[in-house]
mmCIF file of C-alpha atoms in Angstrom:
data_model
loop_
_atom_site.group_PDB
_atom_site.id
_atom_site.type_symbol
_atom_site.label_atom_id
_atom_site.label_comp_id
_atom_site.label_asym_id
_atom_site.label_seq_id
_atom_site.Cartn_x
_atom_site.Cartn_y
_atom_site.Cartn_z
ATOM 1 C CA MET D 19 8.070 -6.678 -9.648
ATOM 2 C CA PHE D 20 9.903 -3.869 -10.635
ATOM 3 C CA ILE D 21 8.539 -1.999 -13.707
ATOM 4 C CA ASP D 22 10.837 0.290 -15.746
ATOM 5 C CA ILE D 23 8.885 2.980 -17.679
ATOM 6 C CA PRO D 24 9.902 2.502 -21.578
ATOM 7 C CA SER D 25 11.989 5.361 -22.989
ATOM 8 C CA GLU D 26 9.426 6.481 -25.422
ATOM 9 C CA LEU D 27 6.561 6.688 -22.466
ATOM 10 C CA GLU D 28 8.814 8.318 -20.167
ATOM 11 C CA ALA D 29 9.740 11.176 -22.749
ATOM 12 C CA ALA D 30 6.173 11.716 -23.622
ATOM 13 C CA LEU D 31 5.406 11.577 -19.674
ATOM 14 C CA ILE D 32 7.731 14.388 -19.073
ATOM 15 C CA ASP D 33 5.862 16.596 -21.234
ATOM 16 C CA CYS D 34 2.442 15.522 -20.093
ATOM 17 C CA SER D 35 0.604 17.576 -17.492
ATOM 18 C CA LEU D 36 -2.514 16.423 -16.164
ATOM 19 C CA PRO D 37 -5.402 18.744 -14.722
ATOM 20 C CA PRO D 38 -5.923 18.748 -11.067
ATOM 21 C CA TRP D 39 -8.145 16.099 -9.794
ATOM 22 C CA GLU D 40 -11.534 16.227 -8.542
ATOM 23 C CA LEU D 41 -13.303 14.156 -5.828
ATOM 24 C CA ASP D 42 -16.671 12.693 -5.453
ATOM 25 C CA GLY D 43 -16.902 12.427 -1.843
ATOM 26 C CA SER D 44 -13.706 10.738 -1.181
ATOM 27 C CA PHE D 45 -13.359 8.837 -4.190
ATOM 28 C CA LEU D 46 -11.513 10.217 -7.183
ATOM 29 C CA ALA D 47 -14.143 11.437 -9.536
ATOM 30 C CA GLN D 48 -15.166 9.454 -12.536
ATOM 31 C CA SER D 49 -14.666 12.479 -14.656
ATOM 32 C CA THR D 50 -11.258 12.762 -13.517
ATOM 33 C CA MET D 51 -10.334 8.992 -14.155
ATOM 34 C CA GLU D 52 -11.744 9.625 -17.631
ATOM 35 C CA ARG D 53 -9.613 12.626 -18.682
ATOM 36 C CA TYR D 54 -6.531 11.351 -17.097
ATOM 37 C CA ARG D 55 -7.204 7.985 -19.125
ATOM 38 C CA THR D 56 -7.908 10.076 -22.306
ATOM 39 C CA GLU D 57 -4.568 11.900 -22.095
ATOM 40 C CA LEU D 58 -2.276 8.998 -21.001
ATOM 41 C CA THR D 59 -3.474 6.574 -23.578
ATOM 42 C CA ALA D 60 -2.355 8.935 -26.190
ATOM 43 C CA THR D 61 1.247 8.488 -24.967
ATOM 44 C CA PRO D 62 3.315 5.746 -26.532
ATOM 45 C CA ARG D 63 3.173 2.287 -24.747
ATOM 46 C CA PHE D 64 1.204 3.687 -21.512
ATOM 47 C CA GLU D 65 -1.415 0.983 -22.206
ATOM 48 C CA GLU D 66 1.167 -1.616 -22.585
ATOM 49 C CA THR D 67 2.568 -0.483 -19.221
ATOM 50 C CA ALA D 68 -0.749 -0.378 -17.611
ATOM 51 C CA ALA D 69 -1.301 -4.057 -18.644
ATOM 52 C CA ILE D 70 1.835 -5.131 -17.264
ATOM 53 C CA LEU D 71 1.320 -3.132 -14.108
ATOM 54 C CA ARG D 72 -2.266 -4.900 -13.808
ATOM 55 C CA HIS D 73 -0.842 -8.533 -14.244
ATOM 56 C CA ALA D 74 2.121 -7.982 -11.728
ATOM 57 C CA LEU D 75 -0.831 -7.182 -9.073
ATOM 58 C CA THR D 76 -3.563 -9.941 -10.205
ATOM 59 C CA GLY D 77 -1.805 -12.382 -12.142
ATOM 60 C CA GLU D 78 -0.754 -15.753 -11.047
ATOM 61 C CA GLY D 79 1.938 -15.209 -8.564
ATOM 62 C CA GLY D 80 1.507 -11.465 -8.259
ATOM 63 C CA GLY D 81 0.640 -9.158 -5.774
ATOM 64 C CA TYR D 82 2.827 -6.229 -5.612
ATOM 65 C CA ALA D 83 4.770 -4.043 -8.198
ATOM 66 C CA VAL D 84 6.944 -1.082 -8.126
ATOM 67 C CA LEU D 85 6.544 1.353 -11.005
ATOM 68 C CA ARG D 86 9.856 3.354 -11.368
ATOM 69 C CA LEU D 87 9.014 7.079 -12.219
ATOM 70 C CA GLY D 88 12.296 7.941 -10.975
ATOM 71 C CA SER D 89 13.414 10.010 -14.041
ATOM 72 C CA LEU D 90 9.959 11.830 -14.120
ATOM 73 C CA ALA D 91 10.463 12.539 -10.363
ATOM 74 C CA LYS D 92 13.808 14.596 -11.448
ATOM 75 C CA ALA D 93 12.019 16.625 -14.157
ATOM 76 C CA PRO D 94 11.387 20.180 -13.658
ATOM 77 C CA ARG D 95 8.020 21.145 -11.598
ATOM 78 C CA THR D 96 7.769 17.853 -10.346
ATOM 79 C CA GLY D 97 5.510 18.154 -6.911
ATOM 80 C CA ASP D 98 1.710 17.890 -7.801
ATOM 81 C CA ARG D 99 2.587 16.890 -11.206
ATOM 82 C CA LEU D 100 4.343 13.728 -10.208
ATOM 83 C CA ARG D 101 1.376 12.732 -7.998
ATOM 84 C CA ARG D 102 -1.184 13.480 -10.892
ATOM 85 C CA LEU D 103 0.702 10.878 -12.877
ATOM 86 C CA ALA D 104 0.874 8.302 -10.277
ATOM 87 C CA THR D 105 -2.684 9.124 -9.711
ATOM 88 C CA GLY D 106 -3.350 8.279 -13.256
ATOM 89 C CA PHE D 107 -1.390 4.978 -13.193
ATOM 90 C CA ALA D 108 -3.399 4.172 -10.297
ATOM 91 C CA ALA D 109 -6.502 4.738 -11.982
ATOM 92 C CA GLU D 110 -5.707 1.919 -14.458
ATOM 93 C CA VAL D 111 -5.833 -0.603 -11.544
ATOM 94 C CA ALA D 112 -8.819 0.476 -9.440
ATOM 95 C CA VAL D 113 -10.321 3.713 -7.901
ATOM 96 C CA PRO D 114 -8.160 5.970 -5.927
ATOM 97 C CA PHE D 115 -9.654 7.076 -2.670
ATOM 98 C CA SER D 116 -9.032 8.520 0.812
ATOM 99 C CA PRO D 117 -10.832 6.587 3.564
ATOM 100 C CA PHE D 118 -9.777 9.846 6.026
ATOM 101 C CA PRO D 119 -12.029 12.650 5.243
ATOM 102 C CA ARG D 120 -9.808 14.894 7.297
ATOM 103 C CA TRP D 121 -6.936 14.361 4.978
ATOM 104 C CA PRO D 122 -6.420 14.623 1.350
ATOM 105 C CA LEU D 123 -6.272 12.054 -1.320
ATOM 106 C CA TRP D 124 -2.674 11.578 -0.884
ATOM 107 C CA LYS D 125 -1.433 11.029 2.614
ATOM 108 C CA ASP D 126 2.099 12.179 3.897
ATOM 109 C CA ILE D 127 3.977 9.888 5.725
ATOM 110 C CA GLY D 128 7.185 11.537 7.061
ATOM 111 C CA VAL D 129 9.309 10.721 10.096
ATOM 112 C CA LYS D 130 8.696 11.816 13.484
ATOM 113 C CA VAL D 131 11.310 11.092 16.017
ATOM 114 C CA ASP D 132 9.032 11.211 19.110
ATOM 115 C CA LYS D 133 6.530 8.740 17.522
ATOM 116 C CA ASP D 134 5.918 5.324 18.511
ATOM 117 C CA PRO D 135 8.856 3.820 16.509
ATOM 118 C CA GLY D 136 6.574 0.950 15.175
ATOM 119 C CA LYS D 137 4.315 3.424 13.408
ATOM 120 C CA SER D 138 4.168 4.236 9.947
ATOM 121 C CA SER D 139 5.902 7.614 10.881
ATOM 122 C CA GLY D 140 8.208 6.167 13.586
ATOM 123 C CA ILE D 141 11.685 5.311 13.205
ATOM 124 C CA GLY D 142 11.616 1.714 14.206
ATOM 125 C CA TYR D 143 10.601 -1.764 12.606
ATOM 126 C CA ASN D 144 7.002 -1.632 11.105
ATOM 127 C CA ALA D 145 6.240 -5.350 11.380
ATOM 128 C CA PHE D 146 3.987 -7.038 8.858
ATOM 129 C CA HIS D 147 0.437 -6.012 8.454
ATOM 130 C CA MET D 148 -2.498 -4.737 6.125
ATOM 131 C CA ASP D 149 -3.876 -1.545 6.346
ATOM 132 C CA LEU D 150 -7.281 -0.946 8.162
ATOM 133 C CA VAL D 151 -7.213 -4.477 9.093
ATOM 134 C CA ASN D 152 -10.374 -4.072 11.149
ATOM 135 C CA ALA D 153 -12.681 -2.833 8.752
ATOM 136 C CA SER D 154 -15.380 -4.766 6.818
ATOM 137 C CA LEU D 155 -14.167 -3.316 3.335
ATOM 138 C CA PRO D 156 -10.174 -2.698 3.669
ATOM 139 C CA PRO D 157 -9.073 -0.913 0.922
ATOM 140 C CA ASP D 158 -8.074 -3.471 -1.763
ATOM 141 C CA TYR D 159 -4.441 -1.860 -2.526
ATOM 142 C CA THR D 160 -2.282 0.215 -0.638
ATOM 143 C CA THR D 161 0.018 2.346 -2.586
ATOM 144 C CA LEU D 162 3.274 4.434 -1.644
ATOM 145 C CA LEU D 163 4.974 6.833 -3.843
ATOM 146 C CA CYS D 164 8.645 7.397 -2.485
ATOM 147 C CA VAL D 165 9.581 11.196 -2.521
ATOM 148 C CA ARG D 166 12.773 10.850 -0.414
ATOM 149 C CA PRO D 167 14.420 7.542 0.922
ATOM 150 C CA ASP D 168 16.071 7.619 4.405
ATOM 151 C CA LEU D 169 18.853 9.855 3.857
ATOM 152 C CA LEU D 170 21.227 7.522 5.942
ATOM 153 C CA GLY D 171 20.191 4.343 3.910
ATOM 154 C CA GLY D 172 17.632 2.570 6.392
ATOM 155 C CA GLY D 173 14.322 1.688 5.768
ATOM 156 C CA PRO D 174 13.774 -0.789 3.517
ATOM 157 C CA SER D 175 10.161 -1.780 2.400
ATOM 158 C CA ILE D 176 9.300 -5.282 3.341
ATOM 159 C CA LEU D 177 6.423 -7.698 1.698
ATOM 160 C CA SER D 178 5.327 -11.161 2.087
ATOM 161 C CA ASP D 179 3.195 -13.351 0.446
ATOM 162 C CA ALA D 180 0.354 -13.914 2.786
ATOM 163 C CA HIS D 181 -1.292 -16.921 1.705
ATOM 164 C CA ALA D 182 1.929 -18.795 0.835
ATOM 165 C CA ALA D 183 2.821 -17.880 4.580
ATOM 166 C CA VAL D 184 -0.576 -19.506 5.570
ATOM 167 C CA ALA D 185 -0.009 -22.323 3.671
ATOM 168 C CA ARG D 186 3.125 -23.294 5.512
ATOM 169 C CA LEU D 187 1.516 -23.369 8.638
ATOM 170 C CA SER D 188 -0.056 -26.472 10.624
ATOM 171 C CA GLU D 189 -3.657 -27.411 9.841
ATOM 172 C CA ASP D 190 -4.292 -26.496 13.965
ATOM 173 C CA SER D 191 -2.903 -22.909 13.396
ATOM 174 C CA ARG D 192 -5.131 -22.212 10.406
ATOM 175 C CA ALA D 193 -8.167 -23.605 12.250
ATOM 176 C CA LEU D 194 -7.375 -21.103 15.022
ATOM 177 C CA LEU D 195 -6.484 -18.317 12.603
ATOM 178 C CA ALA D 196 -10.004 -18.768 10.791
ATOM 179 C CA GLU D 197 -11.662 -18.461 14.023
ATOM 180 C CA SER D 198 -13.471 -14.758 14.917
ATOM 181 C CA ALA D 199 -10.897 -14.231 17.898
ATOM 182 C CA TYR D 200 -8.699 -11.279 16.758
ATOM 183 C CA HIS D 201 -9.091 -7.679 17.327
ATOM 184 C CA TYR D 202 -6.875 -4.903 16.700
ATOM 185 C CA GLY D 203 -6.977 -0.926 17.064
ATOM 186 C CA THR D 204 -9.595 1.708 16.731
ATOM 187 C CA PHE D 205 -12.196 2.392 14.015
ATOM 188 C CA PHE D 206 -13.638 5.961 14.105
ATOM 189 C CA ASP D 207 -14.216 8.876 11.258
ATOM 190 C CA LEU D 208 -13.600 6.475 8.228
ATOM 191 C CA PHE D 209 -14.999 6.694 4.860
ATOM 192 C CA GLY D 210 -15.734 3.925 2.300
ATOM 193 C CA VAL D 211 -14.225 1.132 4.271
ATOM 194 C CA GLY D 212 -17.431 -0.315 5.676
ATOM 195 C CA GLU D 213 -17.937 -1.080 9.475
ATOM 196 C CA GLU D 214 -15.892 -2.319 12.122
ATOM 197 C CA CYS D 215 -14.990 -5.659 12.654
ATOM 198 C CA LYS D 216 -14.605 -6.848 16.250
ATOM 199 C CA PRO D 217 -13.768 -9.502 16.579
ATOM 200 C CA PHE D 218 -12.613 -10.954 13.213
ATOM 201 C CA PRO D 219 -10.767 -13.760 11.623
ATOM 202 C CA ILE D 220 -7.537 -13.437 10.568
ATOM 203 C CA LEU D 221 -8.121 -15.633 7.535
ATOM 204 C CA ASP D 222 -11.068 -14.039 5.835
ATOM 205 C CA GLY D 223 -12.278 -16.061 2.805
ATOM 206 C CA SER D 224 -13.981 -19.421 2.704
ATOM 207 C CA ASP D 225 -11.361 -20.794 -0.074
ATOM 208 C CA PRO D 226 -7.606 -21.189 0.738
ATOM 209 C CA GLY D 227 -5.443 -18.687 -1.079
ATOM 210 C CA GLU D 228 -8.636 -16.220 -1.341
ATOM 211 C CA GLY D 229 -9.742 -13.296 0.819
ATOM 212 C CA PHE D 230 -8.015 -11.094 3.182
ATOM 213 C CA VAL D 231 -5.509 -12.230 5.370
ATOM 214 C CA ARG D 232 -6.374 -9.727 8.168
ATOM 215 C CA PHE D 233 -3.274 -9.364 10.004
ATOM 216 C CA THR D 234 -0.943 -7.440 11.841
ATOM 217 C CA ALA D 235 1.947 -8.464 13.629
ATOM 218 C CA LYS D 236 1.474 -6.035 16.605
ATOM 219 C CA MET D 237 -1.839 -8.213 17.519
ATOM 220 C CA PRO D 238 -0.440 -10.585 19.989
ATOM 221 C CA GLU D 239 1.429 -7.941 22.127
ATOM 222 C CA ARG D 240 -1.195 -5.098 21.786
ATOM 223 C CA SER D 241 -4.459 -7.037 21.823
ATOM 224 C CA GLN D 242 -6.351 -9.171 24.420
ATOM 225 C CA LEU D 243 -5.872 -12.595 22.952
ATOM 226 C CA GLY D 244 -5.932 -16.098 24.176
ATOM 227 C CA GLN D 245 -2.754 -18.099 24.279
ATOM 228 C CA ALA D 246 -3.535 -20.603 21.343
ATOM 229 C CA HIS D 247 -4.918 -17.799 19.051
ATOM 230 C CA ALA D 248 -1.864 -15.674 20.191
ATOM 231 C CA ASP D 249 0.555 -18.431 19.332
ATOM 232 C CA ALA D 250 -1.001 -19.168 15.843
ATOM 233 C CA ALA D 251 -0.620 -15.341 15.107
ATOM 234 C CA ARG D 252 3.004 -15.090 16.156
ATOM 235 C CA GLU D 253 3.562 -18.594 14.002
ATOM 236 C CA LEU D 254 2.068 -16.698 10.998
ATOM 237 C CA ALA D 255 4.444 -13.483 11.671
ATOM 238 C CA GLN D 256 7.454 -15.888 11.711
ATOM 239 C CA GLU D 257 6.611 -17.414 8.501
ATOM 240 C CA LEU D 258 5.773 -13.955 6.999
ATOM 241 C CA VAL D 259 9.580 -12.897 7.907
ATOM 242 C CA ARG D 260 10.578 -16.106 6.438
ATOM 243 C CA GLY D 261 9.253 -15.496 3.086
ATOM 244 C CA GLN D 262 9.884 -11.805 3.156
ATOM 245 C CA VAL D 263 11.402 -9.872 0.061
ATOM 246 C CA SER D 264 13.027 -6.361 0.963
ATOM 247 C CA PHE D 265 14.311 -3.184 -0.956
ATOM 248 C CA ILE D 266 14.516 0.411 -0.612
ATOM 249 C CA LEU D 267 12.433 2.697 -2.444
ATOM 250 C CA GLN D 268 14.171 5.430 -4.538
ATOM 251 C CA PRO D 269 12.694 8.796 -5.456
ATOM 252 C CA GLY D 270 9.873 8.218 -7.964
ATOM 253 C CA ASP D 271 9.404 4.557 -7.086
ATOM 254 C CA TYR D 272 5.910 3.907 -6.850
ATOM 255 C CA LEU D 273 4.834 0.681 -4.629
ATOM 256 C CA ILE D 274 1.377 -0.904 -5.323
ATOM 257 C CA VAL D 275 0.291 -4.065 -3.088
ATOM 258 C CA ASN D 276 -2.741 -6.006 -3.483
ATOM 259 C CA GLN D 277 -3.976 -6.277 0.031
ATOM 260 C CA ARG D 278 -5.740 -9.615 -0.829
ATOM 261 C CA ARG D 279 -2.446 -11.044 -1.616
ATOM 262 C CA PHE D 280 0.386 -9.644 0.037
ATOM 263 C CA LEU D 281 1.182 -7.842 3.536
ATOM 264 C CA HIS D 282 3.698 -5.114 3.837
ATOM 265 C CA GLY D 283 6.039 -3.389 6.700
ATOM 266 C CA ARG D 284 9.097 -1.506 6.752
ATOM 267 C CA GLU D 285 12.651 -2.240 8.345
ATOM 268 C CA ALA D 286 13.910 0.463 10.827
ATOM 269 C CA LEU D 287 15.298 3.461 9.517
ATOM 270 C CA HIS D 288 19.104 3.953 10.180
ATOM 271 C CA SER D 289 20.111 5.480 13.355
ATOM 272 C CA GLY D 290 20.831 9.128 13.961
ATOM 273 C CA GLN D 291 17.564 10.220 12.341
ATOM 274 C CA GLU D 292 17.687 13.047 14.915
ATOM 275 C CA THR D 293 20.279 14.547 12.910
ATOM 276 C CA VAL D 294 18.616 14.823 9.768
ATOM 277 C CA PRO D 295 16.783 17.999 9.142
ATOM 278 C CA VAL D 296 13.148 17.464 8.859
ATOM 279 C CA ALA D 297 13.000 18.778 5.410
ATOM 280 C CA ASP D 298 15.760 15.926 4.471
ATOM 281 C CA ARG D 299 14.053 13.007 6.011
ATOM 282 C CA ARG D 300 12.371 10.195 4.584
ATOM 283 C CA LEU D 301 9.071 11.288 2.936
ATOM 284 C CA LEU D 302 6.394 8.887 1.324
ATOM 285 C CA LEU D 303 2.985 9.531 0.081
ATOM 286 C CA GLN D 304 0.088 7.133 0.449
ATOM 287 C CA LEU D 305 -2.706 6.270 -1.541
ATOM 288 C CA PHE D 306 -5.410 4.019 -1.264
ATOM 289 C CA LEU D 307 -7.294 2.107 -4.022
ATOM 290 C CA ARG D 308 -11.068 0.307 -4.117
ATOM 291 C CA ALA D 309 -11.224 -2.622 -6.611
ATOM 292 C CA ARG D 310 -13.954 -1.680 -9.272
ATOM 293 C CA ALA D 311 -17.366 -3.963 -8.654
ATOM 294 C CA ASP D 312 -16.734 -5.544 -11.826
ATOM 295 C CA GLY D 313 -13.294 -6.437 -11.010
ATOM 296 C CA GLY D 314 -12.282 -4.414 -14.361
ATOM 297 C CA SER D 315 -9.913 -1.975 -15.057
ATOM 298 C CA ALA D 316 -10.326 1.274 -16.550
ATOM 299 C CA ALA D 317 -9.852 -0.118 -20.145
#
């Protein structure tokens, strides 16, 4: 769902200057969230917009939203100011945090032509996945703020309803995906995401349609899996592609994905990235969110 900022709110936010945030460990401090909320709720139609955002992420049939902050991104003195506004909206959904102690709250995802093309900072197809798939407590939400799209016009974001894809599978495939037979990636120097899960089930929930679908389409090729389990994972990957939606994020677009419902990825960037100056290449900023213990919002 795409959410446009009402004109009255947009005008107020252009002049709204939130203070720098403070962290409590790797989580956004409660004092910062309260300060941001106090200032933002004083602007017209903010609470209405925040409610629409929460419903898009957690309401029936929802699971992702793109908050369009483009006009605010064009305003003078953008930089940290836009990140603070995005952080304020994020805090209406859940608690912002960084699982990587060595990185700041927001992590830059630029473009590196010499990286593995399938990585987030690579130039190739980044297949469907959930972030921190092998953590016992993965982030409940992953978010991306677009600073610059691909100058050459590539790199659409892709999203797919994970539970809808699972529902289209055979009963035998679902049974295989529910077995603790999968593993992927490394696990070190992480904060706030629990312990390493190895092995883990892809279908991580006792009820259909609930819980994480712990999946990355890279598993069958990059992990030692039995043939039957690998085939079931490939079948799921095909269903995710079958049900995908795609769009190109524009400057100021803020994508929030509920990882308990949707998986995400990216189509390849346009060829010729080596000809684009580094300062002009695609740039996204990533922020993770942890659902509140009571399941509620900041409201």
